[in-house]
CSV table of C-alpha atoms and ligand atoms in Angstrom, one decimal:
chain,number,residue,atom,x,y,z
A,1,UNK,CA,2.8,-0.7,21.7
A,2,UNK,CA,3.4,-4.3,20.4
A,3,UNK,CA,3.1,-5.0,16.6
A,4,UNK,CA,0.0,-7.1,17.4
A,5,UNK,CA,-1.6,-4.0,19.1
A,6,UNK,CA,-0.6,-1.7,16.3
A,7,UNK,CA,-2.1,-4.1,13.7
A,8,UNK,CA,-5.3,-4.4,15.8
A,9,UNK,CA,-5.6,-0.7,15.8
A,10,UNK,CA,-5.8,-0.5,12.0
A,11,UNK,CA,-9.7,-0.2,11.7
A,12,UNK,CA,-9.7,2.5,14.4
A,13,UNK,CA,-7.0,4.5,12.6
A,14,UNK,CA,-9.6,5.2,9.8
A,15,UNK,CA,-11.0,8.5,10.8
A,16,UNK,CA,-13.0,10.8,8.7
A,17,UNK,CA,-12.4,14.6,8.9
A,18,UNK,CA,-13.8,17.4,6.9
A,19,UNK,CA,-10.7,18.6,5.0
A,20,UNK,CA,-11.7,18.0,1.5
A,21,UNK,CA,-10.1,20.1,-1.3
A,22,UNK,CA,-11.5,21.2,-4.6
A,23,UNK,CA,-10.0,18.7,-7.0
A,24,UNK,CA,-11.2,20.7,-10.0
A,25,UNK,CA,-8.5,23.2,-9.3
A,26,UNK,CA,-5.8,20.8,-10.1
A,27,UNK,CA,-4.6,19.3,-13.3
A,28,UNK,CA,-2.5,16.6,-11.6
A,29,UNK,CA,-2.1,15.1,-8.2
A,30,UNK,CA,1.4,13.7,-7.3
A,31,UNK,CA,1.4,11.4,-4.2
A,32,UNK,CA,5.0,11.4,-2.8
A,33,UNK,CA,6.3,9.1,-0.1
A,34,UNK,CA,8.5,6.0,0.3
A,35,UNK,CA,7.9,2.6,1.9
A,36,UNK,CA,5.2,2.4,4.4
A,37,UNK,CA,4.3,6.0,3.6
A,38,UNK,CA,4.5,5.6,-0.2
A,39,UNK,CA,1.9,2.8,-0.3
A,40,UNK,CA,-0.8,5.4,0.8
A,41,UNK,CA,-0.3,7.2,-2.5
A,42,UNK,CA,-0.8,3.9,-4.5
A,43,UNK,CA,-4.0,3.1,-2.6
A,44,UNK,CA,-5.3,6.7,-2.9
A,45,UNK,CA,-4.5,6.7,-6.7
A,46,UNK,CA,-6.4,3.3,-7.2
A,47,UNK,CA,-9.3,4.6,-5.3
A,48,UNK,CA,-9.4,7.9,-7.3
A,49,UNK,CA,-9.1,6.1,-10.6
A,50,UNK,CA,-11.8,3.6,-9.6
A,51,UNK,CA,-14.1,6.5,-8.9
A,52,UNK,CA,-13.6,7.7,-12.4
A,53,UNK,CA,-11.8,10.8,-11.3
A,54,UNK,CA,-10.5,12.7,-14.4
A,55,UNK,CA,-7.6,14.3,-12.8
A,56,UNK,CA,-4.1,12.8,-13.6
A,57,UNK,CA,-2.8,11.0,-10.5
A,58,UNK,CA,0.6,9.5,-10.0
A,59,UNK,CA,2.5,7.9,-7.2
A,60,UNK,CA,6.0,9.3,-7.3
A,61,UNK,CA,8.8,7.4,-5.5
A,62,UNK,CA,12.3,9.0,-5.5
A,63,UNK,CA,14.0,12.4,-5.6
A,64,UNK,CA,12.7,15.5,-7.3
A,65,UNK,CA,9.5,15.5,-9.2
A,66,UNK,CA,8.4,14.9,-12.9
A,67,UNK,CA,8.9,18.1,-15.0
A,68,UNK,CA,5.3,18.7,-15.7
A,69,UNK,CA,4.7,19.4,-12.0
A,70,UNK,CA,5.1,23.2,-12.4
A,71,UNK,CA,2.7,25.7,-11.2
A,72,UNK,CA,-0.1,25.9,-8.6
A,73,UNK,CA,-2.5,23.8,-10.7
A,74,UNK,CA,-0.4,20.8,-9.7
A,75,UNK,CA,-1.1,19.3,-6.3
A,76,UNK,CA,1.8,17.5,-4.5
A,77,UNK,CA,1.0,15.6,-1.4
A,78,UNK,CA,4.1,14.7,0.6
A,79,UNK,CA,3.6,11.9,3.1
A,80,UNK,CA,6.4,10.7,5.4
A,81,UNK,CA,5.4,9.1,8.7
A,82,UNK,CA,8.7,10.2,10.5
A,83,UNK,CA,8.8,13.4,8.5
A,84,UNK,CA,12.6,12.9,7.8
A,85,UNK,CA,12.8,10.7,4.7
A,86,UNK,CA,15.2,12.4,2.4
A,87,UNK,CA,13.4,11.5,-0.8
A,88,UNK,CA,10.1,13.0,0.4
A,89,UNK,CA,11.9,16.1,1.7
A,90,UNK,CA,13.5,16.5,-1.8
A,91,UNK,CA,9.9,16.2,-3.3
A,92,UNK,CA,8.7,19.0,-1.0
A,93,UNK,CA,11.7,21.3,-1.9
A,94,UNK,CA,11.2,20.7,-5.5
A,95,UNK,CA,7.5,21.3,-5.4
A,96,UNK,CA,8.0,24.6,-3.4
A,97,UNK,CA,10.6,25.8,-6.0
A,98,UNK,CA,8.1,25.0,-8.8
A,99,UNK,CA,5.2,26.8,-7.1
A,100,UNK,CA,3.1,23.7,-6.9
A,101,UNK,CA,0.3,23.5,-4.3
A,102,UNK,CA,1.7,21.3,-1.5
A,103,UNK,CA,0.2,19.4,1.4
A,104,UNK,CA,2.3,17.4,3.9
A,105,UNK,CA,1.3,14.6,6.1
A,106,UNK,CA,3.8,13.4,9.0
A,107,UNK,CA,3.9,12.7,12.7
A,108,UNK,CA,6.4,15.5,13.0
A,109,UNK,CA,10.1,15.7,11.9
A,110,UNK,CA,11.6,18.0,9.3
A,111,UNK,CA,8.6,17.9,6.9
A,112,UNK,CA,6.3,19.4,9.7
A,113,UNK,CA,9.1,22.1,10.3
A,114,UNK,CA,9.5,22.9,6.7
A,115,UNK,CA,5.7,23.0,6.0
A,116,UNK,CA,5.0,25.3,8.9
A,117,UNK,CA,7.9,27.6,7.9
A,118,UNK,CA,6.6,27.8,4.4
A,119,UNK,CA,2.9,28.3,5.4
A,120,UNK,CA,2.0,24.9,3.8
A,121,UNK,CA,-0.9,22.8,5.1
A,122,UNK,CA,0.5,20.1,7.4
A,123,UNK,CA,-1.6,17.3,8.6
A,124,UNK,CA,-0.3,15.6,11.8
A,125,UNK,CA,-0.8,11.9,12.4
A,126,UNK,CA,-0.2,10.3,15.9
A,127,UNK,CA,3.4,9.4,16.7
A,128,UNK,CA,4.6,6.1,18.3
A,129,UNK,CA,4.0,3.8,15.4
A,130,UNK,CA,6.3,2.2,12.9
A,131,UNK,CA,5.3,3.9,9.7
A,132,UNK,CA,3.9,0.8,8.0
A,133,UNK,CA,1.7,0.2,11.0
A,134,UNK,CA,0.2,3.8,10.7
A,135,UNK,CA,-1.3,3.2,7.3
A,136,UNK,CA,-4.8,3.9,8.4
A,137,UNK,CA,-4.0,7.3,9.9
A,138,UNK,CA,-2.1,8.5,6.8
A,139,UNK,CA,-4.6,6.9,4.4
A,140,UNK,CA,-7.6,8.5,6.0
A,141,UNK,CA,-6.1,11.9,5.9
A,142,UNK,CA,-5.4,11.5,2.2
A,143,UNK,CA,-8.8,10.1,1.4
A,144,UNK,CA,-10.6,12.8,3.4
A,145,UNK,CA,-8.6,15.4,1.5
A,146,UNK,CA,-9.7,13.9,-1.8
A,147,UNK,CA,-13.4,13.8,-0.7
A,148,UNK,CA,-14.2,10.3,0.4
A,149,UNK,CA,-17.7,10.3,1.9
A,150,UNK,CA,-18.0,9.7,5.6
A,151,UNK,CA,-20.3,6.7,5.0
A,152,UNK,CA,-17.8,5.1,2.6
A,153,UNK,CA,-14.9,5.3,5.1
A,154,UNK,CA,-17.1,4.2,8.1
A,155,UNK,CA,-18.4,1.2,6.2
A,156,UNK,CA,-14.9,0.1,5.3
A,157,UNK,CA,-13.9,0.5,8.9
A,158,UNK,CA,-17.0,-1.5,10.1
A,159,UNK,CA,-16.3,-4.2,7.5
A,160,UNK,CA,-12.7,-4.6,9.1
A,161,UNK,CA,-14.1,-4.8,12.6
A,162,UNK,CA,-16.9,-7.3,11.8
A,163,UNK,CA,-14.5,-9.4,9.7
A,164,UNK,CA,-11.7,-9.1,12.2
A,165,UNK,CA,-11.5,-12.8,13.3
A,166,UNK,CA,-12.0,-14.0,9.7
A,167,UNK,CA,-9.2,-11.8,8.5
A,168,UNK,CA,-6.7,-12.9,11.1
A,169,UNK,CA,-7.6,-16.6,10.4
A,170,UNK,CA,-7.1,-16.1,6.7
A,171,UNK,CA,-3.8,-14.3,7.4
A,172,UNK,CA,-2.6,-17.3,9.5
A,173,UNK,CA,-3.7,-19.9,7.0
A,174,UNK,CA,-1.8,-17.9,4.3
A,175,UNK,CA,1.3,-17.7,6.5
A,176,UNK,CA,1.2,-21.5,6.8
A,177,UNK,CA,1.2,-21.9,3.0
A,178,UNK,CA,4.0,-19.3,2.5
A,179,UNK,CA,6.3,-20.8,5.2
A,180,UNK,CA,9.5,-22.1,3.5
A,181,UNK,CA,8.7,-20.6,0.0
A,182,UNK,CA,9.3,-17.4,-1.8
A,183,UNK,CA,5.9,-15.6,-2.0
A,184,UNK,CA,4.9,-14.7,-5.6
A,185,UNK,CA,1.8,-12.6,-5.8
A,186,UNK,CA,-0.2,-12.2,-9.0
A,187,UNK,CA,-2.5,-9.2,-8.9
A,188,UNK,CA,-5.0,-7.4,-11.2
A,189,UNK,CA,-4.9,-3.6,-11.8
A,190,UNK,CA,-7.5,-3.1,-9.1
A,191,UNK,CA,-5.5,-5.1,-6.6
A,192,UNK,CA,-2.0,-4.0,-7.5
A,193,UNK,CA,-1.6,-1.7,-4.5
A,194,UNK,CA,-2.6,-4.6,-2.3
A,195,UNK,CA,0.0,-6.9,-3.9
A,196,UNK,CA,2.6,-4.3,-3.4
A,197,UNK,CA,1.7,-3.9,0.2
A,198,UNK,CA,1.7,-7.7,0.8
A,199,UNK,CA,5.2,-7.8,-0.7
A,200,UNK,CA,6.6,-5.1,1.4
A,201,UNK,CA,4.9,-6.3,4.5
A,202,UNK,CA,6.3,-9.7,3.9
A,203,UNK,CA,9.8,-8.1,3.3
A,204,UNK,CA,9.7,-6.0,6.5
A,205,UNK,CA,7.6,-8.0,8.9
A,206,UNK,CA,8.6,-11.5,7.9
A,207,UNK,CA,12.2,-10.7,6.8
A,208,UNK,CA,12.0,-12.6,3.6
A,209,UNK,CA,11.9,-11.9,-0.3
A,210,UNK,CA,8.6,-11.6,-1.9
A,211,UNK,CA,7.6,-10.6,-5.5
A,212,UNK,CA,4.5,-9.6,-7.4
A,213,UNK,CA,3.4,-9.2,-11.0
A,214,UNK,CA,0.2,-7.7,-12.4
A,215,UNK,CA,-2.2,-8.9,-15.1
A,216,UNK,CA,-2.6,-8.5,-18.0
A,217,UNK,CA,1.1,-7.6,-18.4
A,218,UNK,CA,2.4,-10.8,-16.6
A,219,UNK,CA,0.6,-12.8,-19.4
A,220,UNK,CA,3.2,-11.5,-21.7
A,221,UNK,CA,6.4,-12.4,-19.8
A,222,UNK,CA,6.1,-13.6,-16.2
A,223,UNK,CA,4.1,-16.7,-17.0
A,224,UNK,CA,7.0,-18.1,-19.1
A,225,UNK,CA,9.2,-18.2,-16.0
A,226,UNK,CA,6.8,-20.9,-14.7
A,227,UNK,CA,8.3,-23.4,-17.2
A,228,UNK,CA,11.3,-23.7,-14.7
A,229,UNK,CA,10.2,-26.5,-12.4
A,230,UNK,CA,13.1,-26.2,-10.1
A,231,UNK,CA,12.6,-22.5,-9.4
A,232,UNK,CA,8.8,-22.7,-9.2
A,233,UNK,CA,9.0,-25.4,-6.6
A,234,UNK,CA,10.7,-23.0,-4.3
A,235,UNK,CA,7.7,-20.5,-4.7
A,236,UNK,CA,4.3,-20.1,-3.1
A,237,UNK,CA,1.7,-18.5,-5.4
A,238,UNK,CA,-1.1,-16.1,-4.5
A,239,UNK,CA,-3.6,-14.8,-7.0
A,240,UNK,CA,-5.6,-11.8,-6.0
A,241,UNK,CA,-8.5,-10.1,-7.7
A,242,UNK,CA,-11.4,-7.8,-7.2
A,243,UNK,CA,-15.0,-8.4,-8.2
A,244,UNK,CA,-15.0,-5.1,-10.3
A,245,UNK,CA,-12.0,-6.1,-12.3
A,246,UNK,CA,-12.3,-5.7,-16.1
A,247,UNK,CA,-14.1,-8.8,-17.4
A,248,UNK,CA,-11.1,-9.7,-19.6
A,249,UNK,CA,-8.8,-9.5,-16.6
A,250,UNK,CA,-11.2,-11.8,-14.7
A,251,UNK,CA,-11.0,-14.2,-17.5
A,252,UNK,CA,-7.2,-14.0,-17.3
A,253,UNK,CA,-7.3,-14.6,-13.5
A,254,UNK,CA,-9.1,-17.9,-14.2
A,255,UNK,CA,-6.6,-18.8,-16.9
A,256,UNK,CA,-3.7,-18.1,-14.5
A,257,UNK,CA,-5.2,-20.3,-11.8
A,258,UNK,CA,-5.7,-23.0,-14.4
A,259,UNK,CA,-2.2,-22.7,-15.6
A,260,UNK,CA,-0.8,-23.0,-12.0
A,261,UNK,CA,-3.1,-26.0,-11.3
A,262,UNK,CA,-1.9,-27.7,-14.5
A,263,UNK,CA,1.6,-27.4,-13.1
A,264,UNK,CA,0.6,-29.0,-9.9
A,265,UNK,CA,0.4,-25.8,-7.9
A,266,UNK,CA,-2.6,-24.9,-5.8
A,267,UNK,CA,-2.4,-21.1,-5.5
A,268,UNK,CA,-4.1,-19.1,-2.8
A,269,UNK,CA,-6.8,-17.3,-4.7
A,270,UNK,CA,-8.2,-14.4,-2.7
A,271,UNK,CA,-10.4,-11.3,-3.2
A,272,UNK,CA,-11.3,-8.7,-0.7
A,273,UNK,CA,-14.8,-8.8,0.9
A,274,UNK,CA,-16.8,-5.6,1.3
A,275,UNK,CA,-19.5,-3.4,-0.1
A,276,UNK,CA,-17.3,-0.9,-1.8
A,277,UNK,CA,-13.9,-1.1,-3.6
A,278,UNK,CA,-12.3,0.7,-0.7
A,279,UNK,CA,-13.7,-1.7,1.8
A,280,UNK,CA,-12.4,-4.7,-0.3
A,281,UNK,CA,-9.0,-3.1,-0.7
A,282,UNK,CA,-8.6,-2.5,3.0
A,283,UNK,CA,-9.8,-6.0,3.8
A,284,UNK,CA,-7.3,-7.5,1.4
A,285,UNK,CA,-4.5,-5.3,2.8
A,286,UNK,CA,-5.3,-6.4,6.4
A,287,UNK,CA,-5.2,-10.1,5.4
A,288,UNK,CA,-1.7,-9.6,4.1
A,289,UNK,CA,-0.7,-7.6,7.2
A,290,UNK,CA,-1.7,-10.5,9.4
A,291,UNK,CA,-0.2,-13.1,7.0
A,292,UNK,CA,3.2,-11.2,7.2
A,293,UNK,CA,2.9,-11.0,11.0
A,294,UNK,CA,2.3,-14.7,11.4
A,295,UNK,CA,5.0,-15.5,8.9
A,296,UNK,CA,7.5,-13.5,11.0
A,297,UNK,CA,6.7,-15.8,14.0
A,298,UNK,CA,7.2,-19.0,11.8
A,299,UNK,CA,10.6,-17.8,10.8
A,300,UNK,CA,11.5,-16.7,14.4
A,301,UNK,CA,11.7,-13.0,13.6
A,302,UNK,CA,10.3,-10.0,15.5
A,303,UNK,CA,8.0,-8.3,13.0
A,304,UNK,CA,8.9,-4.7,14.0
A,305,UNK,CA,12.7,-4.0,13.6
A,306,UNK,CA,13.9,-3.1,10.1
A,307,UNK,CA,17.6,-2.8,11.0
A,308,UNK,CA,18.9,-2.6,7.5
A,309,UNK,CA,16.6,0.3,6.6
A,310,UNK,CA,17.7,2.2,9.6
A,311,UNK,CA,21.4,1.4,8.8
A,312,UNK,CA,21.0,2.7,5.3
A,313,UNK,CA,19.4,5.9,6.5
A,314,UNK,CA,22.3,6.5,8.9
A,315,UNK,CA,24.9,5.8,6.3
A,316,UNK,CA,23.2,8.3,4.0
A,317,UNK,CA,23.3,11.0,6.7
A,318,UNK,CA,27.2,10.7,6.8
A,319,UNK,CA,27.5,11.7,3.1
B,1,F6R,C1,9.1,1.3,8.4
B,1,F6R,C2,8.7,1.3,7.0
B,1,F6R,C3,9.5,2.0,5.9
B,1,F6R,C4,9.4,3.5,6.0
B,1,F6R,C5,10.2,4.2,4.9
B,1,F6R,C6,10.0,5.7,4.9
B,1,F6R,O1,8.1,0.8,9.2
B,1,F6R,O2,7.7,0.8,6.7
B,1,F6R,O3,9.3,1.5,4.8
B,1,F6R,O4,8.1,3.8,5.8
B,1,F6R,O5,11.6,4.0,5.2
B,1,F6R,O6,10.0,6.3,6.1
B,1,F6R,P1,8.8,7.4,6.4
B,1,F6R,O7,7.6,6.6,6.4
B,1,F6R,O8,9.1,7.7,7.9
B,1,F6R,O9,8.9,8.4,5.5
């Protein structure tokens, strides 16, 4: 399947299933995963928090687990598209040792084997994709586990489908603006997961550096870096927001745009379009996915290969 076909399949990857768990049984939820599989935890965490869920949720990247994850009242969701990512396997093994409640998501690999051997719930996603292009499959497994309503997921999916041309067009326009510059994405707490996804999609698909910072924290440091005219002239700026951002954050978004304009920079200001927070998140993510795809073309790169990531994984297997 071509990267374009994989991208196009994103809305249809969103499939609701009746697999919800009783969240009241857990004191914490730890989403584990790296890269294209790790981002699903960030999105799920944002979605849970926006719903007002009172369970502590964290997105954990790296080996082991925080010490407080100890006992069955702690839910650990291990997501690895390939099922072979060593950090995620390490999370699984630690969670099992600590008697946490574990759920695994993968298209196969070691994680599936280990889950089955240990009698742990394993949710399988279709194989044949690059992990970052299978976001919809992995995310809908997690959201349905967490109790997303069928209507909410269907509405977000429909929103992507009806806005398909508009999303692609925005992606292409943004790619034109980013071409030749280092993308710097300024986000709000509600759009931070989107900014991270944009950054990583630009890294992996377009093969270029990209960075992000989040309000309000960036008003206490990042903005001072804008004083450097030489460096800022090498950057293209994106400001993203959500209509449900805290009112003081919205005020800060306006101030940030004004600050950039006063420096002669016209940032791309973008919010997601949709009826629900989830619909807007997925809309914004999909604009970034297309932008990174078009940007790859402008730089003459194939979006799919991530040779250096593969090389590092092979090197680690030797040790
Ligand atoms: C490749 C990609 C990577 C992987 C990451 C973890 O498309 O996006 O960021 O997602 O190396 O691998 P998995 O997802 O197989 O656990």
